[in-house]
Coordinates of C-alpha atoms in Angstrom, one line a residue:
X1 CA -186.1 153.6 159.0
X2 CA -187.1 157.1 158.0
X3 CA -188.6 159.6 160.4
X4 CA -192.0 159.4 158.6
X5 CA -192.0 155.6 158.8
X6 CA -191.2 155.8 162.5
X7 CA -194.0 158.3 163.1
X8 CA -196.5 156.1 161.2
X9 CA -195.4 153.0 163.0
X10 CA -195.6 154.7 166.4
X11 CA -199.1 156.0 165.6
X12 CA -200.2 152.6 164.6
X13 CA -198.7 151.0 167.7
X14 CA -200.4 153.7 169.9
X15 CA -203.7 152.9 168.3
X16 CA -203.2 149.2 169.0
X17 CA -202.2 149.8 172.7
X18 CA -205.6 151.6 173.2
X19 CA -207.4 148.3 172.5
X20 CA -208.7 146.7 175.8
X21 CA -210.1 143.2 176.0
X22 CA -212.4 142.4 179.0
X23 CA -215.0 139.9 180.0
X24 CA -218.4 141.7 179.6
X25 CA -222.0 140.7 179.2
X26 CA -223.0 140.1 175.6
X27 CA -226.4 141.8 175.9
X28 CA -225.4 145.4 175.3
X29 CA -226.1 147.6 172.2
X30 CA -222.6 147.6 170.8
X31 CA -222.3 143.8 171.0
X32 CA -225.7 143.2 169.6
X33 CA -224.7 145.4 166.6
X34 CA -221.6 143.3 166.1
X35 CA -223.6 140.1 166.3
X36 CA -226.0 141.4 163.7
X37 CA -223.1 142.3 161.4
X38 CA -221.6 138.9 162.0
X39 CA -224.9 137.2 161.2
X40 CA -225.3 139.1 157.9
X41 CA -221.7 138.4 156.9
X42 CA -222.0 134.6 157.6
X43 CA -225.4 134.5 155.8
X44 CA -223.8 136.2 152.7
X45 CA -221.1 133.5 152.5
X46 CA -222.8 130.2 153.6
X47 CA -226.2 128.4 153.3
X48 CA -228.2 128.2 156.6
X49 CA -227.2 124.6 157.2
X50 CA -223.5 125.6 157.2
X51 CA -224.0 128.5 159.7
X52 CA -223.4 127.4 163.3
X53 CA -224.2 130.7 165.0
X54 CA -225.4 130.9 168.6
X55 CA -227.8 133.4 169.9
X56 CA -227.4 136.0 172.7
X57 CA -229.2 133.8 175.3
X58 CA -226.7 131.0 174.7
X59 CA -223.8 133.5 175.1
X60 CA -225.3 134.4 178.6
X61 CA -225.0 130.9 180.0
X62 CA -222.7 130.3 182.9
X63 CA -220.5 127.9 180.8
X64 CA -219.6 130.9 178.4
X65 CA -216.9 133.5 178.9
X66 CA -217.7 136.4 176.7
X67 CA -215.0 138.9 175.7
X68 CA -215.4 142.4 174.3
X69 CA -212.7 144.4 172.6
X70 CA -212.9 148.2 173.0
X71 CA -210.9 150.8 171.1
X72 CA -211.1 154.3 172.6
X73 CA -214.1 153.1 174.6
X74 CA -216.1 151.9 171.6
X75 CA -217.0 148.2 171.2
X76 CA -215.1 147.0 168.1
X77 CA -214.9 143.2 168.6
X78 CA -216.2 140.2 170.5
X79 CA -215.5 136.5 171.1
X80 CA -217.1 133.8 173.3
X81 CA -215.4 130.8 174.8
X82 CA -217.9 128.0 175.4
X83 CA -216.8 125.4 178.0
X84 CA -217.6 121.9 176.6
X85 CA -217.3 120.3 180.1
X86 CA -214.6 117.9 179.0
X87 CA -211.5 120.0 179.5
X88 CA -211.9 121.8 176.1
X89 CA -213.8 124.9 175.0
X90 CA -215.0 126.3 171.7
X91 CA -214.5 129.7 170.3
X92 CA -217.9 131.1 169.1
X93 CA -219.0 134.5 167.7
X94 CA -215.5 135.9 167.0
X95 CA -216.1 139.1 165.1
X96 CA -214.3 142.4 164.6
X97 CA -216.1 145.5 163.3
X98 CA -214.8 146.1 159.7
X99 CA -214.1 149.7 160.6
X100 CA -211.6 148.6 163.2
X101 CA -209.7 146.1 161.1
X102 CA -205.9 146.5 161.1
X103 CA -205.7 147.1 164.8
X104 CA -204.9 143.4 165.5
X105 CA -208.1 143.1 167.5
X106 CA -208.7 139.5 166.4
X107 CA -205.3 138.5 167.6
X108 CA -205.9 140.3 170.9
X109 CA -209.2 138.6 171.4
X110 CA -207.6 135.2 170.7
X111 CA -204.9 135.9 173.2
X112 CA -207.5 136.9 175.8
X113 CA -209.5 133.8 175.2
X114 CA -206.4 131.5 175.4
X115 CA -205.2 133.2 178.6
X116 CA -208.7 132.6 180.2
X117 CA -208.6 129.0 179.0
X118 CA -205.2 128.4 180.6
X119 CA -206.3 130.1 183.8
X120 CA -209.3 127.9 184.0
X121 CA -207.4 124.7 183.3
X122 CA -208.5 123.9 179.8
X123 CA -206.4 121.5 177.8
X124 CA -207.5 122.7 174.3
X125 CA -209.5 125.3 172.5
X126 CA -211.4 124.3 169.4
X127 CA -213.3 126.2 166.7
X128 CA -215.3 125.8 163.5
X129 CA -214.9 128.4 160.8
X130 CA -215.9 128.6 157.2
X131 CA -213.6 127.9 154.3
X132 CA -214.5 131.3 152.7
X133 CA -212.9 133.3 155.5
X134 CA -209.2 133.3 154.7
X135 CA -208.3 136.1 157.1
X136 CA -209.8 134.2 160.0
X137 CA -208.1 130.9 158.9
X138 CA -204.8 132.7 158.6
X139 CA -205.2 134.2 162.1
X140 CA -205.9 130.9 163.6
X141 CA -203.1 129.1 161.8
X142 CA -200.6 131.8 162.8
X143 CA -201.7 131.4 166.4
X144 CA -201.0 127.7 166.3
X145 CA -204.3 126.2 165.6
X146 CA -204.3 123.0 163.5
X147 CA -207.0 121.3 161.5
X148 CA -208.9 118.5 163.2
X149 CA -212.1 116.6 162.3
X150 CA -215.6 117.6 163.4
X151 CA -216.0 117.7 167.1
X152 CA -218.9 117.9 169.6
X153 CA -222.2 117.8 167.7
X154 CA -220.7 119.0 164.4
X155 CA -221.2 116.9 161.3
X156 CA -218.7 116.8 158.4
X157 CA -219.4 119.8 156.1
X158 CA -217.3 120.7 153.0
X159 CA -217.8 124.4 153.9
X160 CA -216.5 124.1 157.5
X161 CA -212.9 123.9 158.8
X162 CA -212.4 122.5 162.3
X163 CA -209.3 123.6 164.3
X164 CA -207.8 123.1 167.7
X165 CA -204.9 124.4 169.8
X166 CA -203.6 122.6 172.8
X167 CA -203.1 125.1 175.6
X168 CA -202.6 122.9 178.7

């Protein structure tokens, strides 16, 4: 590897190391900005009946663990884990600021959520995502999530993909 490649790789690794994932409250300006971006993105891809977004008050419930990703102190990503009460939980509102893409923030959020799930005794984590989000689908598949049928209150939807990962 050339010296320039080593420097570029080292700089990229250093940027990734500065990403911190912590449980935080969802009702804060940086998170609200991300949720607005997430809403606009989802609405640009799918009709209203295929958008399964939850609002901030839902994210504040005791059954929800909400995670925030910060890079150099700035909020750049978020993800919620909603406990279903049956030994499973669902990932909701996973979103990374487009300006922060490439820092592996989605992967780090997923690792944080899975670690929390294992620590709280969950057996599986589930999610619903849209078929027009290949990056998200690729992330989930790489992390070991497999396709399942609709779960919980979801109905079959040709624009939805349902996935699960056994963690316990």
